[in-house]
Amino acid sequence: MSATNFCTFIQAALLLGLDAVAAQSETQNPSKSVVGAVGSSVLLPGFSDEDYKNVDHVRWAMSGRQILNYYTVTQIPTFTDLYRNRCTFYSVNGSLLLKNITLKDNGLYMAQVNLNANRSKLIKLNIFEPLSEPLIFSNSSFVDTSIAFVCQVSAGKTSSILWWKDDNVITNGQRYQLAEDNRTMVIYNAIKSDCGVYTCTAENAVSKKNVSHSLAIYGLPPLIHRTMVLSIVALIFATAIIFGIILLCLHKDRKNISIDFHGNALLSLQFAAMISLVILFAAVMFWLLSEGISVITVITLVILCLLLIFNVLSTCSMNDWVMKRFKDILNSTFCRVMLDVVTPMSGIIVMLASIVLLVETMSHADKGCEASPGLHLSISFAVGIPIVVSLSVFVIYVQKYRKQRQNQEATPANPCEEAQGHSETSEAMPLQATASEGDGVNPRNAVNGEESCQN
């Protein structure tokens, strides 16, 4: 074996031994830790002046994988293909500059002088991805609800997250609850004083980002808001019912309105009354769930149930498919009087109860730091318009009724005309009171009377 081959063999053996030492050194504590950001450059420090003497050879490796060899004879560093265009070696102290680093460059680096294990150093390179701008998401903004804030970072791994309210750090307590990683912060039973600016600070070793969110708490909790919406719908139905009944009462000329149309109109009003009662029942239930059980709430629910039952019975009394015996009971004098007034009574009670609920919902608006958008305007229109329309129709009805009475008083009394007028007035009533044998009125006698008047 020649001297050249022998030297080459010894050098290869030493390199293999150094790779083994580097592999074993991964389990050792590095002498220095360096932090770098993805896409940036990082400098791996070299040796001190004392250790960097009589240097013939410098070698850098990463987890046993060779990066470069530098010989003072040539003074030219030799890089492997993987690091050729992204590294700079400084022969002054043996430091190494890594450019455009990625997460794959994270690991343990070893530098050696003259292949001497005693003149080596181990460096741990920790690479982090810079954080993106965080975003804050919330699930609610109403009073008396639990408001959860989530600080979300789409890129990068956070090492710590802090929450601030008006420049004060938020910690776990009765008002606030932080998740284990602080990514989520919950405000229990939000009140007016919880309004303010909340800031999430996300941080890792290479970046720090802040994002702020202004919390405006509105006065209406979800259940109260549903109560308001349902009350407005019930109020609209109740106004339509009362308006429809008054319109039927204003029809004096029965020649222009058929009995079938009159009956269908009554059925429509009864169905509208049932719908309004069901909607108002749901509104009261939402109010009960929000404010708790009270005597007035229970009484209101009972009254609504009774009115709904009477409306169903009133509808049954006007249909032919109901059993004859049951229909006879419903057509008794007492039942007919009760069923005749149940529809207008339902409309009036639904209107009054809806207005009371809407007024009560306005008292919750002051619990938050912000009024619900358009709350007062919506409630004012919902309460004001039905009242104005109902009063207007009522005034028109009173005026027409007075005019009719004045005309009757000015006309000479005639028994036949009075009987005919009484018949037309009975037909014009928007209720189920029609002549039958059970009412003590003999249709035959009524016909004979009319014939006598005609004669």
Tab-separated table of C-alpha atoms in Angstrom:
chain	number	residue	atom	x	y	z
A	1	MET	CA	0.000	0.000	0.000
A	2	SER	CA	1.429	3.362	-0.990
A	3	ALA	CA	1.770	6.278	1.404
A	4	THR	CA	-0.960	8.244	-0.444
A	5	ASN	CA	-3.493	5.430	-0.212
A	6	PHE	CA	-2.659	4.907	3.419
A	7	CYS	CA	-3.289	8.573	4.202
A	8	THR	CA	-6.603	8.442	2.378
A	9	PHE	CA	-7.621	5.359	4.361
A	10	ILE	CA	-6.753	7.012	7.669
A	11	GLN	CA	-8.708	10.137	6.730
A	12	ALA	CA	-11.807	8.135	5.804
A	13	ALA	CA	-11.638	6.222	9.053
A	14	LEU	CA	-11.401	9.435	11.017
A	15	LEU	CA	-14.391	10.875	9.192
A	16	LEU	CA	-16.444	7.800	9.979
A	17	GLY	CA	-15.442	8.047	13.587
A	18	LEU	CA	-16.407	11.718	13.687
A	19	ASP	CA	-19.805	10.909	12.196
A	20	ALA	CA	-20.325	8.368	14.945
A	21	VAL	CA	-19.310	10.924	17.550
A	22	ALA	CA	-21.739	13.454	16.025
A	23	ALA	CA	-24.540	10.899	16.106
A	24	GLN	CA	-23.848	10.173	19.761
A	25	SER	CA	-23.603	13.873	20.526
A	26	GLU	CA	-27.229	14.383	19.536
A	27	THR	CA	-28.231	13.002	22.897
A	28	GLN	CA	-25.897	15.426	24.669
A	29	ASN	CA	-26.759	18.952	25.694
A	30	PRO	CA	-25.584	21.434	23.065
A	31	SER	CA	-23.151	24.123	24.110
A	32	LYS	CA	-25.361	26.800	22.484
A	33	SER	CA	-28.874	27.191	21.096
A	34	VAL	CA	-29.680	29.386	18.130
A	35	VAL	CA	-33.130	30.491	16.991
A	36	GLY	CA	-34.035	31.210	13.381
A	37	ALA	CA	-37.116	32.119	11.361
A	38	VAL	CA	-38.198	30.308	8.227
A	39	GLY	CA	-36.916	32.093	5.132
A	40	SER	CA	-34.291	34.112	6.983
A	41	SER	CA	-30.546	33.632	7.544
A	42	VAL	CA	-28.949	32.454	10.766
A	43	LEU	CA	-25.336	32.526	11.893
A	44	LEU	CA	-23.963	29.446	13.665
A	45	PRO	CA	-21.210	30.852	15.903
A	46	GLY	CA	-17.611	29.727	15.540
A	47	PHE	CA	-14.832	29.254	18.052
A	48	SER	CA	-13.152	31.551	20.528
A	49	ASP	CA	-9.655	32.849	19.903
A	50	GLU	CA	-8.214	30.351	22.355
A	51	ASP	CA	-9.798	27.337	20.658
A	52	TYR	CA	-9.171	28.626	17.158
A	53	LYS	CA	-5.360	28.289	17.091
A	54	ASN	CA	-3.151	26.252	14.828
A	55	VAL	CA	-6.055	25.432	12.596
A	56	ASP	CA	-5.395	23.046	9.730
A	57	HIS	CA	-8.896	21.726	9.101
A	58	VAL	CA	-12.477	22.779	10.021
A	59	ARG	CA	-15.470	20.527	9.496
A	60	TRP	CA	-19.197	21.262	9.862
A	61	ALA	CA	-21.867	18.548	10.008
A	62	MET	CA	-25.564	18.374	10.796
A	63	SER	CA	-26.748	15.185	12.549
A	64	GLY	CA	-23.881	13.237	11.028
A	65	ARG	CA	-24.495	14.687	7.541
A	66	GLN	CA	-21.474	16.592	6.256
A	67	ILE	CA	-21.871	20.247	5.330
A	68	LEU	CA	-18.353	21.427	4.512
A	69	ASN	CA	-14.614	20.861	4.916
A	70	TYR	CA	-12.142	23.702	5.105
A	71	TYR	CA	-8.348	23.335	4.821
A	72	THR	CA	-6.040	26.206	5.592
A	73	VAL	CA	-3.701	25.000	2.872
A	74	THR	CA	-6.199	25.765	0.122
A	75	GLN	CA	-8.267	28.300	2.116
A	76	ILE	CA	-11.283	27.240	0.059
A	77	PRO	CA	-14.294	25.640	1.819
A	78	THR	CA	-15.703	22.579	0.103
A	79	PHE	CA	-19.484	22.282	0.459
A	80	THR	CA	-21.664	19.303	-0.207
A	81	ASP	CA	-24.297	19.653	-2.919
A	82	LEU	CA	-27.133	20.257	-0.444
A	83	TYR	CA	-25.459	23.309	1.079
A	84	ARG	CA	-23.355	24.602	-1.798
A	85	ASN	CA	-25.460	27.646	-2.715
A	86	ARG	CA	-26.925	28.511	0.661
A	87	CYS	CA	-23.982	28.655	3.076
A	88	THR	CA	-21.124	31.030	3.794
A	89	PHE	CA	-18.093	29.965	5.841
A	90	TYR	CA	-16.033	32.514	7.753
A	91	SER	CA	-12.497	31.278	8.189
A	92	VAL	CA	-11.689	33.968	10.770
A	93	ASN	CA	-13.425	32.089	13.578
A	94	GLY	CA	-14.958	29.065	11.835
A	95	SER	CA	-18.576	30.331	11.973
A	96	LEU	CA	-21.189	29.260	9.403
A	97	LEU	CA	-24.005	31.346	7.890
A	98	LEU	CA	-27.102	29.416	6.733
A	99	LYS	CA	-29.294	31.253	4.243
A	100	ASN	CA	-32.989	30.834	3.409
A	101	ILE	CA	-33.484	28.280	6.141
A	102	THR	CA	-36.479	25.932	6.288
A	103	LEU	CA	-37.975	23.704	8.944
A	104	LYS	CA	-35.816	20.863	7.608
A	105	ASP	CA	-32.730	22.729	8.831
A	106	ASN	CA	-33.906	22.333	12.408
A	107	GLY	CA	-31.478	20.064	14.303
A	108	LEU	CA	-28.085	19.589	15.923
A	109	TYR	CA	-24.948	21.021	14.285
A	110	MET	CA	-21.328	20.096	15.099
A	111	ALA	CA	-18.154	22.025	14.283
A	112	GLN	CA	-14.660	20.493	14.750
A	113	VAL	CA	-11.151	21.837	14.458
A	114	ASN	CA	-8.423	19.504	13.178
A	115	LEU	CA	-10.792	16.524	13.615
A	116	ASN	CA	-10.193	16.833	17.347
A	117	ALA	CA	-13.129	15.818	19.489
A	118	ASN	CA	-11.836	18.042	22.298
A	119	ARG	CA	-11.909	21.034	19.991
A	120	SER	CA	-15.525	20.724	18.870
A	121	LYS	CA	-18.767	22.449	19.692
A	122	LEU	CA	-22.406	21.388	19.472
A	123	ILE	CA	-25.092	23.910	18.438
A	124	LYS	CA	-28.840	23.363	18.554
A	125	LEU	CA	-30.712	25.237	15.813
A	126	ASN	CA	-34.417	25.846	16.542
A	127	ILE	CA	-36.373	27.085	13.551
A	128	PHE	CA	-39.824	28.642	13.864
A	129	GLU	CA	-42.308	29.821	11.316
A	130	PRO	CA	-43.264	33.492	11.781
A	131	LEU	CA	-46.800	33.981	13.036
A	132	SER	CA	-49.475	35.334	10.762
A	133	GLU	CA	-51.796	38.115	11.844
A	134	PRO	CA	-54.174	36.573	14.406
A	135	LEU	CA	-57.951	36.847	14.176
A	136	ILE	CA	-60.491	37.038	17.006
A	137	PHE	CA	-63.843	35.273	16.692
A	138	SER	CA	-66.736	35.591	19.151
A	139	ASN	CA	-69.973	33.650	19.474
A	140	SER	CA	-72.228	36.281	21.024
A	141	SER	CA	-72.576	39.932	21.956
A	142	PHE	CA	-75.670	39.923	24.158
A	143	VAL	CA	-76.077	40.581	27.853
A	144	ASP	CA	-76.556	37.637	30.265
A	145	THR	CA	-74.884	35.225	27.812
A	146	SER	CA	-71.501	33.490	27.857
A	147	ILE	CA	-69.262	35.184	25.292
A	148	ALA	CA	-66.344	33.108	23.994
A	149	PHE	CA	-63.369	34.696	22.228
A	150	VAL	CA	-61.074	32.538	20.082
A	151	CYS	CA	-57.659	33.850	18.997
A	152	GLN	CA	-56.794	32.011	15.781
A	153	VAL	CA	-53.387	32.065	14.074
A	154	SER	CA	-53.399	30.489	10.615
A	155	ALA	CA	-49.610	30.250	10.116
A	156	GLY	CA	-46.892	29.531	12.636
A	157	LYS	CA	-46.840	27.782	15.985
A	158	THR	CA	-47.501	29.926	19.035
A	159	SER	CA	-45.490	29.497	22.190
A	160	SER	CA	-47.666	31.785	24.322
A	161	ILE	CA	-50.963	33.693	24.085
A	162	LEU	CA	-52.005	36.516	26.400
A	163	TRP	CA	-55.374	38.260	26.662
A	164	TRP	CA	-55.730	41.907	27.602
A	165	LYS	CA	-58.697	44.128	28.413
A	166	ASP	CA	-58.030	47.833	28.276
A	167	ASP	CA	-54.257	47.320	28.860
A	168	ASN	CA	-54.809	44.891	31.765
A	169	VAL	CA	-53.791	41.225	31.534
A	170	ILE	CA	-56.732	38.821	31.921
A	171	THR	CA	-56.317	35.875	34.292
A	172	ASN	CA	-58.615	33.057	35.342
A	173	GLY	CA	-61.280	34.143	37.779
A	174	GLN	CA	-65.009	34.388	38.390
A	175	ARG	CA	-65.604	36.612	35.372
A	176	TYR	CA	-63.126	35.080	32.913
A	177	GLN	CA	-62.074	31.539	32.092
A	178	LEU	CA	-59.048	30.734	29.931
A	179	ALA	CA	-58.488	27.458	28.099
A	180	GLU	CA	-55.369	25.393	28.723
A	181	ASP	CA	-53.487	26.943	25.788
A	182	ASN	CA	-55.054	30.391	26.351
A	183	ARG	CA	-56.363	30.310	22.801
A	184	THR	CA	-59.963	30.594	24.053
A	185	MET	CA	-61.245	33.081	26.618
A	186	VAL	CA	-64.821	32.935	27.963
A	187	ILE	CA	-66.793	35.701	29.686
A	188	TYR	CA	-69.568	34.198	31.813
A	189	ASN	CA	-72.920	36.020	32.114
A	190	ALA	CA	-71.774	39.122	30.284
A	191	ILE	CA	-72.764	42.428	31.854
A	192	LYS	CA	-72.490	46.072	30.909
A	193	SER	CA	-69.039	46.507	32.480
A	194	ASP	CA	-67.597	43.802	30.188
A	195	CYS	CA	-67.766	46.185	27.239
A	196	GLY	CA	-64.351	47.328	26.070
A	197	VAL	CA	-61.371	46.522	23.870
A	198	TYR	CA	-59.963	42.995	24.119
A	199	THR	CA	-56.509	42.229	22.741
A	200	CYS	CA	-54.927	38.886	21.906
A	201	THR	CA	-51.117	38.773	21.912
A	202	ALA	CA	-49.659	35.719	20.152
A	203	GLU	CA	-45.928	35.131	20.389
A	204	ASN	CA	-43.215	32.655	19.515
A	205	ALA	CA	-39.420	32.849	19.459
A	206	VAL	CA	-39.214	34.789	16.185
A	207	SER	CA	-42.392	36.900	16.033
A	208	LYS	CA	-45.037	38.661	18.110
A	209	LYS	CA	-48.476	39.675	16.833
A	210	ASN	CA	-51.388	41.595	18.364
A	211	VAL	CA	-55.029	41.900	17.370
A	212	SER	CA	-57.790	43.862	19.123
A	213	HIS	CA	-61.557	43.459	19.201
A	214	SER	CA	-64.032	46.009	20.489
A	215	LEU	CA	-66.842	44.269	22.369
A	216	ALA	CA	-70.202	46.034	22.397
A	217	ILE	CA	-72.751	44.152	24.505
A	218	TYR	CA	-76.343	44.568	23.393
A	219	GLY	CA	-79.177	44.653	25.890
A	220	LEU	CA	-81.397	41.916	24.508
A	221	PRO	CA	-80.401	38.307	25.231
A	222	PRO	CA	-81.343	35.765	22.529
A	223	LEU	CA	-84.436	34.534	24.411
A	224	ILE	CA	-85.726	38.069	24.981
A	225	HIS	CA	-85.038	38.908	21.341
A	226	ARG	CA	-87.137	35.914	20.254
A	227	THR	CA	-89.873	37.062	22.629
A	228	MET	CA	-89.839	40.477	20.963
A	229	VAL	CA	-90.042	39.062	17.430
A	230	LEU	CA	-92.867	36.642	18.268
A	231	SER	CA	-94.771	39.357	20.144
A	232	ILE	CA	-94.617	41.624	17.089
A	233	VAL	CA	-95.944	38.801	14.871
A	234	ALA	CA	-98.744	38.007	17.353
A	235	LEU	CA	-99.634	41.705	17.554
A	236	ILE	CA	-99.949	41.895	13.763
A	237	PHE	CA	-102.293	38.878	13.770
A	238	ALA	CA	-104.374	40.349	16.612
A	239	THR	CA	-104.722	43.656	14.786
A	240	ALA	CA	-105.835	41.827	11.646
A	241	ILE	CA	-108.457	39.913	13.675
A	242	ILE	CA	-109.953	43.013	15.268
A	243	PHE	CA	-109.812	44.882	11.976
A	244	GLY	CA	-111.574	42.002	10.200
A	245	ILE	CA	-114.354	41.768	12.812
A	246	ILE	CA	-115.021	45.498	12.650
A	247	LEU	CA	-115.155	45.376	8.856
A	248	LEU	CA	-117.750	42.601	8.992
A	249	CYS	CA	-119.793	44.647	11.439
A	250	LEU	CA	-119.673	47.652	9.094
A	251	HIS	CA	-121.334	45.637	6.286
A	252	LYS	CA	-124.982	46.694	6.571
A	253	ASP	CA	-125.982	45.828	3.023
A	254	ARG	CA	-126.292	42.008	2.987
A	255	LYS	CA	-127.161	42.026	-0.716
A	256	ASN	CA	-123.496	42.630	-1.570
A	257	ILE	CA	-122.099	39.896	0.687
A	258	SER	CA	-123.151	36.262	0.605
A	259	ILE	CA	-123.662	34.004	3.589
A	260	ASP	CA	-120.895	31.702	2.348
A	261	PHE	CA	-118.431	34.567	2.196
A	262	HIS	CA	-119.507	35.654	5.677
A	263	GLY	CA	-118.927	32.140	7.046
A	264	ASN	CA	-115.550	31.769	5.321
A	265	ALA	CA	-114.472	35.144	6.668
A	266	LEU	CA	-115.375	34.053	10.200
A	267	LEU	CA	-113.438	30.809	9.793
A	268	SER	CA	-110.414	32.740	8.562
A	269	LEU	CA	-110.573	35.042	11.591
A	270	GLN	CA	-110.837	32.046	13.911
A	271	PHE	CA	-107.805	30.382	12.342
A	272	ALA	CA	-105.927	33.681	12.627
A	273	ALA	CA	-106.908	33.835	16.296
A	274	MET	CA	-105.581	30.316	16.888
A	275	ILE	CA	-102.307	31.143	15.133
A	276	SER	CA	-101.903	34.349	17.143
A	277	LEU	CA	-102.538	32.453	20.397
A	278	VAL	CA	-99.925	29.814	19.533
A	279	ILE	CA	-97.348	32.473	18.599
A	280	LEU	CA	-98.009	34.456	21.771
A	281	PHE	CA	-97.813	31.230	23.811
A	282	ALA	CA	-94.330	30.617	22.367
A	283	ALA	CA	-93.312	34.214	23.126
A	284	VAL	CA	-94.423	33.855	26.761
A	285	MET	CA	-92.528	30.553	27.031
A	286	PHE	CA	-89.307	32.228	25.839
A	287	TRP	CA	-89.907	34.976	28.380
A	288	LEU	CA	-90.419	32.355	31.089
A	289	LEU	CA	-87.173	30.585	30.162
A	290	SER	CA	-85.293	33.877	30.339
A	291	GLU	CA	-86.844	35.492	33.408
A	292	GLY	CA	-88.027	32.457	35.362
A	293	ILE	CA	-91.462	31.368	36.572
A	294	SER	CA	-93.834	33.993	37.957
A	295	VAL	CA	-97.523	34.060	38.857
A	296	ILE	CA	-98.424	36.456	36.035
A	297	THR	CA	-96.613	34.327	33.467
A	298	VAL	CA	-98.388	31.142	34.569
A	299	ILE	CA	-101.800	32.862	34.569
A	300	THR	CA	-101.139	34.226	31.086
A	301	LEU	CA	-100.246	30.759	29.771
A	302	VAL	CA	-103.439	29.291	31.292
A	303	ILE	CA	-105.604	32.019	29.728
A	304	LEU	CA	-103.987	31.493	26.332
A	305	CYS	CA	-104.607	27.737	26.546
A	306	LEU	CA	-108.289	28.282	27.437
A	307	LEU	CA	-108.751	30.761	24.597
A	308	LEU	CA	-107.129	28.348	22.176
A	309	ILE	CA	-109.490	25.555	23.274
A	310	PHE	CA	-112.547	27.810	22.891
A	311	ASN	CA	-111.391	28.892	19.429
A	312	VAL	CA	-111.065	25.252	18.390
A	313	LEU	CA	-114.601	24.549	19.702
A	314	SER	CA	-115.914	27.628	17.911
A	315	THR	CA	-114.403	26.399	14.662
A	316	CYS	CA	-115.901	22.944	15.188
A	317	SER	CA	-119.384	24.413	15.682
A	318	MET	CA	-119.254	25.870	12.165
A	319	ASN	CA	-118.293	22.663	10.353
A	320	ASP	CA	-120.589	19.882	9.161
A	321	TRP	CA	-118.124	17.063	9.849
A	322	VAL	CA	-118.541	17.457	13.620
A	323	MET	CA	-120.731	14.828	15.326
A	324	LYS	CA	-124.351	15.926	15.564
A	325	ARG	CA	-124.661	15.429	19.343
A	326	PHE	CA	-121.466	17.370	19.975
A	327	LYS	CA	-122.615	20.098	17.589
A	328	ASP	CA	-125.967	20.333	19.381
A	329	ILE	CA	-124.124	20.948	22.630
A	330	LEU	CA	-122.006	23.654	21.008
A	331	ASN	CA	-125.138	25.276	19.524
A	332	SER	CA	-126.804	25.610	22.909
A	333	THR	CA	-127.584	29.158	23.985
A	334	PHE	CA	-124.807	29.404	26.592
A	335	CYS	CA	-122.154	27.837	24.377
A	336	ARG	CA	-123.092	29.972	21.395
A	337	VAL	CA	-122.834	33.148	23.436
A	338	MET	CA	-119.413	32.059	24.760
A	339	LEU	CA	-118.155	30.974	21.334
A	340	ASP	CA	-119.450	34.146	19.664
A	341	VAL	CA	-117.222	36.373	21.790
A	342	VAL	CA	-114.127	34.141	21.913
A	343	THR	CA	-112.618	35.352	18.624
A	344	PRO	CA	-112.798	39.096	19.348
A	345	MET	CA	-111.770	38.413	22.942
A	346	SER	CA	-108.746	36.460	21.706
A	347	GLY	CA	-107.743	39.334	19.445
A	348	ILE	CA	-108.013	41.875	22.252
A	349	ILE	CA	-106.113	39.731	24.791
A	350	VAL	CA	-103.376	38.860	22.296
A	351	MET	CA	-102.985	42.537	21.399
A	352	LEU	CA	-102.760	43.645	25.050
A	353	ALA	CA	-100.393	40.816	26.062
A	354	SER	CA	-98.157	41.464	23.047
A	355	ILE	CA	-97.910	45.161	23.884
A	356	VAL	CA	-97.042	44.341	27.513
A	357	LEU	CA	-94.298	41.927	26.397
A	358	LEU	CA	-92.861	44.475	23.970
A	359	VAL	CA	-92.775	47.139	26.676
A	360	GLU	CA	-91.040	44.696	29.031
A	361	THR	CA	-88.404	43.870	26.424
A	362	MET	CA	-87.488	47.544	26.210
A	363	SER	CA	-86.508	47.451	29.889
A	364	HIS	CA	-83.704	45.001	28.998
A	365	ALA	CA	-82.161	47.357	26.460
A	366	ASP	CA	-80.414	49.384	29.183
A	367	LYS	CA	-78.551	46.344	30.521
A	368	GLY	CA	-75.949	46.552	27.753
A	369	CYS	CA	-73.558	49.300	26.728
A	370	GLU	CA	-75.177	49.421	23.286
A	371	ALA	CA	-78.840	49.469	22.382
A	372	SER	CA	-79.947	46.747	20.001
A	373	PRO	CA	-79.967	48.157	16.452
A	374	GLY	CA	-83.401	49.554	15.616
A	375	LEU	CA	-84.932	48.170	18.830
A	376	HIS	CA	-86.900	51.222	19.916
A	377	LEU	CA	-87.950	52.039	16.364
A	378	SER	CA	-89.174	48.473	15.715
A	379	ILE	CA	-91.126	48.290	18.973
A	380	SER	CA	-92.576	51.778	18.489
A	381	PHE	CA	-93.869	50.883	15.032
A	382	ALA	CA	-95.102	47.470	16.217
A	383	VAL	CA	-97.043	49.011	19.109
A	384	GLY	CA	-98.062	52.305	17.559
A	385	ILE	CA	-99.359	51.250	14.152
A	386	PRO	CA	-101.861	48.595	15.398
A	387	ILE	CA	-103.167	50.983	18.034
A	388	VAL	CA	-103.622	53.830	15.531
A	389	VAL	CA	-105.274	51.551	12.970
A	390	SER	CA	-107.608	49.981	15.561
A	391	LEU	CA	-108.636	53.366	16.996
A	392	SER	CA	-109.229	54.742	13.506
A	393	VAL	CA	-111.441	51.811	12.530
A	394	PHE	CA	-113.284	52.047	15.852
A	395	VAL	CA	-113.933	55.766	15.352
A	396	ILE	CA	-115.278	55.100	11.841
A	397	TYR	CA	-117.505	52.341	13.226
A	398	VAL	CA	-118.901	54.630	15.948
A	399	GLN	CA	-119.608	57.387	13.471
A	400	LYS	CA	-121.448	55.055	11.092
A	401	TYR	CA	-123.382	53.546	13.993
A	402	ARG	CA	-124.493	56.970	15.193
A	403	LYS	CA	-125.516	57.959	11.686
A	404	GLN	CA	-127.540	54.765	11.355
A	405	ARG	CA	-129.292	55.439	14.658
A	406	GLN	CA	-130.119	58.974	13.642
A	407	ASN	CA	-131.640	57.751	10.372
A	408	GLN	CA	-133.733	55.172	12.235
A	409	GLU	CA	-135.033	57.792	14.670
A	410	ALA	CA	-135.928	60.166	11.841
A	411	THR	CA	-137.855	57.442	9.914
A	412	PRO	CA	-141.552	56.810	10.959
A	413	ALA	CA	-142.012	53.563	12.837
A	414	ASN	CA	-143.300	50.687	10.693
A	415	PRO	CA	-143.532	47.178	12.177
A	416	CYS	CA	-142.681	45.507	8.892
A	417	GLU	CA	-139.661	47.754	8.297
A	418	GLU	CA	-138.474	47.219	11.871
A	419	ALA	CA	-138.718	43.452	11.447
A	420	GLN	CA	-136.856	43.624	8.172
A	421	GLY	CA	-134.195	45.894	9.670
A	422	HIS	CA	-133.800	43.567	12.633
A	423	SER	CA	-133.347	40.642	10.237
A	424	GLU	CA	-130.641	42.487	8.275
A	425	THR	CA	-128.868	43.513	11.479
A	426	SER	CA	-128.830	39.899	12.688
A	427	GLU	CA	-127.363	38.762	9.416
A	428	ALA	CA	-124.663	41.450	9.515
A	429	MET	CA	-123.214	40.316	12.846
A	430	PRO	CA	-119.805	38.595	12.331
A	431	LEU	CA	-120.611	35.750	14.699
A	432	GLN	CA	-122.249	32.349	14.515
A	433	ALA	CA	-125.630	33.532	15.864
A	434	THR	CA	-128.005	32.280	13.116
A	435	ALA	CA	-131.607	31.372	13.640
A	436	SER	CA	-132.375	27.748	14.506
A	437	GLU	CA	-135.134	25.791	16.083
A	438	GLY	CA	-133.194	25.446	19.324
A	439	ASP	CA	-133.243	29.233	19.849
A	440	GLY	CA	-136.982	29.412	20.268
A	441	VAL	CA	-137.474	31.071	16.882
A	442	ASN	CA	-139.830	29.365	14.459
A	443	PRO	CA	-138.641	29.882	10.881
A	444	ARG	CA	-142.195	29.188	9.691
A	445	ASN	CA	-143.662	31.998	11.821
A	446	ALA	CA	-140.938	34.328	10.552
A	447	VAL	CA	-141.908	33.503	6.979
A	448	ASN	CA	-145.612	34.053	7.697
A	449	GLY	CA	-144.794	37.414	9.234
A	450	GLU	CA	-142.890	38.479	6.189
A	451	GLU	CA	-145.732	37.378	3.908
A	452	SER	CA	-148.224	39.363	5.966
A	453	CYS	CA	-146.050	42.467	5.679
A	454	GLN	CA	-145.843	41.989	1.926
A	455	ASN	CA	-149.617	41.619	1.703
